[in-house]
Structures are given as structure tokens and as C-alpha cells.
PDB file of C-alpha atoms in Angstrom:
ATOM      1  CA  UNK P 371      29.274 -21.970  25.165  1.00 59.00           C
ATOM      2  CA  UNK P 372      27.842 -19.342  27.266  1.00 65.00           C
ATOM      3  CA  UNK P 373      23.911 -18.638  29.389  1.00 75.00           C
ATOM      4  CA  UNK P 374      21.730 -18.341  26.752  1.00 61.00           C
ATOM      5  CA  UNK P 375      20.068 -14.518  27.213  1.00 52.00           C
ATOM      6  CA  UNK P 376      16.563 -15.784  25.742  1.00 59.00           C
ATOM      7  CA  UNK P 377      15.188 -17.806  22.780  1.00 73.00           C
ATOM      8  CA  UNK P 378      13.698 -16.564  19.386  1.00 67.00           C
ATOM      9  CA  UNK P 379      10.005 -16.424  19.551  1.00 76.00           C
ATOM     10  CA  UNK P 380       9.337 -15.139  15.956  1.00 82.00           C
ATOM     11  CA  UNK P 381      10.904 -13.286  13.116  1.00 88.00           C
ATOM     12  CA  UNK P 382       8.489 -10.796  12.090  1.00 88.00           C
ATOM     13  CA  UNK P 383       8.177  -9.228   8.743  1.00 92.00           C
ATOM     14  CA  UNK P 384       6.589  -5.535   8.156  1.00 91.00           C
ATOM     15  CA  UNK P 385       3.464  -5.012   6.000  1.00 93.00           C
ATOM     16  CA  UNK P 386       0.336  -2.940   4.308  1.00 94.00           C
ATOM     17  CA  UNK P 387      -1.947  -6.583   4.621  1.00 95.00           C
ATOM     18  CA  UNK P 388      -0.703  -9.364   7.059  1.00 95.00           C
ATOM     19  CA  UNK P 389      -3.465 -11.536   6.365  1.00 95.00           C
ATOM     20  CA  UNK P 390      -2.570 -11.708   2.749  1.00 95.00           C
ATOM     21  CA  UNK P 391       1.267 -11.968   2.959  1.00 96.00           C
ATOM     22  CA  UNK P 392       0.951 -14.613   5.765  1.00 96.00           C
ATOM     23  CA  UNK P 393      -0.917 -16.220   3.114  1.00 96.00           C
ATOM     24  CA  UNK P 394       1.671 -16.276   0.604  1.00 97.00           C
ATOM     25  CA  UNK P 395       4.241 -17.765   3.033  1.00 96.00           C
ATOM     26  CA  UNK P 396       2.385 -20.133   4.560  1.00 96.00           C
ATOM     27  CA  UNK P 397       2.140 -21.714   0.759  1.00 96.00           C
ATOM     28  CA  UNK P 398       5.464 -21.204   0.148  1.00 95.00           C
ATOM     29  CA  UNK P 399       6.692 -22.867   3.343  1.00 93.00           C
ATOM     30  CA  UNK P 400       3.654 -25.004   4.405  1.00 93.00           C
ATOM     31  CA  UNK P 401       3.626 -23.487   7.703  1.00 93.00           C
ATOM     32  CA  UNK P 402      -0.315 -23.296   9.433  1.00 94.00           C
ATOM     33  CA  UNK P 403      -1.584 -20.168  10.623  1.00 92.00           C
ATOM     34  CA  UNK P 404      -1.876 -20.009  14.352  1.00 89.00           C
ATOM     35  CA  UNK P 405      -5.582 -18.276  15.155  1.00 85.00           C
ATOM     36  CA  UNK P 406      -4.825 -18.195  18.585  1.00 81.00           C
ATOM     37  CA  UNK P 407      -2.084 -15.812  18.136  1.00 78.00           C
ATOM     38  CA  UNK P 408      -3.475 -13.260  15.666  1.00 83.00           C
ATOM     39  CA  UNK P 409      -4.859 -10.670  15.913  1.00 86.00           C
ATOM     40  CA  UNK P 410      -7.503  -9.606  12.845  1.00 84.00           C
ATOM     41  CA  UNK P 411      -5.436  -8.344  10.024  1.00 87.00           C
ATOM     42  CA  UNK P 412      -3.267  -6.693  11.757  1.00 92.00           C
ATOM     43  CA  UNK P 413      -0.489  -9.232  13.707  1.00 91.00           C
ATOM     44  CA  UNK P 414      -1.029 -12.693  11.960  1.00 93.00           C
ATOM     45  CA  UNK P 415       1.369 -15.595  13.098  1.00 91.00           C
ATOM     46  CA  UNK P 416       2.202 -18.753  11.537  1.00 94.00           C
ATOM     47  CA  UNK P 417       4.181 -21.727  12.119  1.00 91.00           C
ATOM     48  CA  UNK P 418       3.714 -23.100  16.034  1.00 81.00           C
ATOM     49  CA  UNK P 419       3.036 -22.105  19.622  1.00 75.00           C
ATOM     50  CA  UNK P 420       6.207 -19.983  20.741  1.00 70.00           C
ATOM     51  CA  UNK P 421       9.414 -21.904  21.165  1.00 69.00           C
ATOM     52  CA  UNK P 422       8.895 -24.058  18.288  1.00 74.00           C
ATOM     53  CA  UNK P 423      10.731 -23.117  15.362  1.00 78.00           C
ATOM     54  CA  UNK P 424       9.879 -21.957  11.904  1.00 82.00           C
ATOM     55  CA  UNK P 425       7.766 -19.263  13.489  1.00 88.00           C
ATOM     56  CA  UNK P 426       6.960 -16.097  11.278  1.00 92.00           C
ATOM     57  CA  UNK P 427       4.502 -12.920  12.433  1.00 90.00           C
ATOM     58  CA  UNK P 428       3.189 -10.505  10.021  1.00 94.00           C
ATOM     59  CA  UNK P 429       2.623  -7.039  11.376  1.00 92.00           C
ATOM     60  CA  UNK P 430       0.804  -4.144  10.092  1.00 94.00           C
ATOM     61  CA  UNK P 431       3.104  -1.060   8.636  1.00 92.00           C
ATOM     62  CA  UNK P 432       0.518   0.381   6.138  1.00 91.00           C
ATOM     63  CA  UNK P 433       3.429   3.328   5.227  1.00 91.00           C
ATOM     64  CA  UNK P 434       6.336   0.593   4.396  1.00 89.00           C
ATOM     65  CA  UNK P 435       8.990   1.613   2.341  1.00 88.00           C
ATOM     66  CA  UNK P 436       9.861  -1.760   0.297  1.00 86.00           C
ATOM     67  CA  UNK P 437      13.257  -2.906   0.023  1.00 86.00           C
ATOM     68  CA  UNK P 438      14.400  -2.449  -3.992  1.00 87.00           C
ATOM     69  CA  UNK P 439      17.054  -4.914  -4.457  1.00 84.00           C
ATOM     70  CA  UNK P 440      19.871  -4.756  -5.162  1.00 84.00           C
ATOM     71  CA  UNK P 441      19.747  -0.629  -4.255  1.00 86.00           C
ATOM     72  CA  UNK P 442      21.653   0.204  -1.352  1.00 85.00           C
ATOM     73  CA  UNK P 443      19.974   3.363  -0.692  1.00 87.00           C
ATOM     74  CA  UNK P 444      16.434   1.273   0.256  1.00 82.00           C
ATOM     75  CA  UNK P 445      18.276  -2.123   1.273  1.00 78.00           C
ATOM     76  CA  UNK P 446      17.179  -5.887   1.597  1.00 72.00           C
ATOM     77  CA  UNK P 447      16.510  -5.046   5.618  1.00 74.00           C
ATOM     78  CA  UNK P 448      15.671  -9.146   5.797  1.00 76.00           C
ATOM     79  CA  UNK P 449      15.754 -12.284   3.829  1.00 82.00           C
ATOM     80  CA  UNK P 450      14.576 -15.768   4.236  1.00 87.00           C
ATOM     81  CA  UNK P 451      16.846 -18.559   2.268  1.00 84.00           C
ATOM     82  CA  UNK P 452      13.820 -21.293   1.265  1.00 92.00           C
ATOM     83  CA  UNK P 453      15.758 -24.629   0.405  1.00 87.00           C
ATOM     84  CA  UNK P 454      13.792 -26.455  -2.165  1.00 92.00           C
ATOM     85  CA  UNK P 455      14.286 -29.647  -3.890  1.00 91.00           C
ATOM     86  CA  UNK P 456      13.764 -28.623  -7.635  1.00 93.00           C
ATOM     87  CA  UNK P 457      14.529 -24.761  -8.070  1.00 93.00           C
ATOM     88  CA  UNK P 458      12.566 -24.956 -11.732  1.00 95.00           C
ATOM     89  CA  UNK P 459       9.044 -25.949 -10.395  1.00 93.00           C
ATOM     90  CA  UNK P 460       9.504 -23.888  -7.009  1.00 95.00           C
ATOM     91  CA  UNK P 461      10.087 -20.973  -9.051  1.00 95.00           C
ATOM     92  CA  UNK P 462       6.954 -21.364 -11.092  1.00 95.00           C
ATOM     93  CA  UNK P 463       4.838 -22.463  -7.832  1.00 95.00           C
ATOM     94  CA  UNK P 464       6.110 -19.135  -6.211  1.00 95.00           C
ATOM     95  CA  UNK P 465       5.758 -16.805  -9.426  1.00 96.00           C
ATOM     96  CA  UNK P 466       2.044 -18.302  -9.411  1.00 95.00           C
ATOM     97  CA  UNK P 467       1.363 -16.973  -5.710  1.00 95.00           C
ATOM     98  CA  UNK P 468       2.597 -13.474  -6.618  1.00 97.00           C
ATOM     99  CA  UNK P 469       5.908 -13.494  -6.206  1.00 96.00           C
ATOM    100  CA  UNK P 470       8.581 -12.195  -8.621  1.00 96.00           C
ATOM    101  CA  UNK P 471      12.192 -12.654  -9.857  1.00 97.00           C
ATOM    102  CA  UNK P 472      14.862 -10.147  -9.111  1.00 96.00           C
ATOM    103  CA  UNK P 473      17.782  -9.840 -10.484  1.00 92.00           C
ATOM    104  CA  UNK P 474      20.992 -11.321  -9.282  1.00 83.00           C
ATOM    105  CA  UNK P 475      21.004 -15.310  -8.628  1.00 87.00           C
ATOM    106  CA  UNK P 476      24.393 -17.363  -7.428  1.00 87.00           C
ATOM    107  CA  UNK P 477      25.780 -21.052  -7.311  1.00 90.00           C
ATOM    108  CA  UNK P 478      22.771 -22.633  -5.518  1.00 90.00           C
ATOM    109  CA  UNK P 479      20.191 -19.649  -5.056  1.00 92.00           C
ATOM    110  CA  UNK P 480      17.590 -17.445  -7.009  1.00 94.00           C
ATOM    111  CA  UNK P 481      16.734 -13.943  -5.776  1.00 93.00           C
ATOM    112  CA  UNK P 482      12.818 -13.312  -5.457  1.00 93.00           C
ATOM    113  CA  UNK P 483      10.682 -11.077  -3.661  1.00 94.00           C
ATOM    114  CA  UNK P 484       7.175 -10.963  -1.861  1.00 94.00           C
ATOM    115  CA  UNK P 485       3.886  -9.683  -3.172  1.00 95.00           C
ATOM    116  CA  UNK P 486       5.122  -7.366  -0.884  1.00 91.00           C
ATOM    117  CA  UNK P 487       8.733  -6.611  -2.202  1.00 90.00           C
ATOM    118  CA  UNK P 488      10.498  -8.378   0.611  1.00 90.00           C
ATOM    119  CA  UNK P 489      13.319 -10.356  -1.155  1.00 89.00           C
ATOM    120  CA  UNK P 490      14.077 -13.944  -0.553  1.00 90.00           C
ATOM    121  CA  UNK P 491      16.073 -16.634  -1.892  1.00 92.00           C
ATOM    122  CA  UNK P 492      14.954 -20.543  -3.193  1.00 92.00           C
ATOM    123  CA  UNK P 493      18.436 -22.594  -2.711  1.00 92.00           C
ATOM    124  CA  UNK P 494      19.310 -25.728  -3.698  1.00 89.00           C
ATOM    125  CA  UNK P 495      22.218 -27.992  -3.054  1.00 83.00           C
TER     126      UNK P 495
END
């Protein structure tokens, strides 16, 4: 194993409304929003102080291009894979924050995206 270089701090997803998307995920993953290191609407952070892991930012990109999966030509760009214990009721818990289902699903995961358009997956075992 070699020197590690430097340790994740966040992964940070593009935007029109932080606020509202951080929203969204932080129902979807039950992660808290962290005041202290947001700023307004447009950098909003969730999850713990830096160096403790999940940690997800939010920033402002009021021009973004969404992905449109499964189109090449505007790709996925990101993804989170959300393990969940019963795919049926996560589905309709994340449908009934704004999500919605995209085509293409596999042997263990569904393909969703954002209120944004950002595509993600609910996996199961």
C-alpha cells in the first residue's frame, strides 16, 4: 500500500438550488445538514465535519446541463449507489420526494434520478 496523497473531504454535486436538493438527499440518506459549513443557498453541506464520511456539498451551477440517461452525448457525469433494505417502499419514499424512475434497472439495482436529473441507483442484495 502506498503514502496516502490526501483524504476525501466531500463529493460535491452541481446545481440551480442547493438548499433544495440537499434537502432531497438528506431524506433519502438521513444525513444532517451541517450549518456551519454552508453557505446561504449557494454551497450547502451535509453529512459531518470534514474527514468523516458520507459527506455530500451542493454547489450552485444555475446554467447546468442535466445528465439524460442513458444518452451518451449528455452522460451520467456521477452516481450515488443507495443500498436499501426493501427496494419497493424506497422507491415509493423517493418518487414521493421528487425523484423519478429512469429507464434501465439490473440484478440488484433501480436507476433513478434527482429533482435535479442527477441519476442514482437504490440496490439491494
Amino acid at each position: 500500500m502506498t503514502d496516502m496523497i490526501g483524504r476525501l473531504r466531500s463529493t460535491v454535486i452541481d446545481c440551480p438550488d442547493p438548499r433544495a436538493l440537499a434537502g432531497f438527499y438528506a431524506e433519502l440518506l438521513g444525513l444532517p445538514l451541517m450549518e456551519e459549513d454552508s453557505e446561504g443557498n449557494g454551497w450547502v453541506v451535509l453529512g459531518g465535519p470534514p474527514g468523516h464520511q458520507p459527506r455530500l456539498a451542493f454547489q450552485r451551477a444555475p446554467d447546468l446541463r442535466p445528465p439524460d440517461w442513458p444518452d451518451p452525448e449528455r452522460p451520467q457525469q456521477l452516481h450515488l449507489d443507495v443500498t436499501v433494505d426493501d427496494v419497493e417502499a424506497a422507491e415509493r419514499a423517493v418518487l414521493a420526494l421528487g425523484a423519478r424512475r429512469l429507464p434501465g434497472e439490473g440484478d440488484g439495482f433501480r436507476v433513478y434520478a434527482d429533482p435535479v436529473g442527477h441519476p442514482f441507483c437504490l440496490c439491494w442484495d
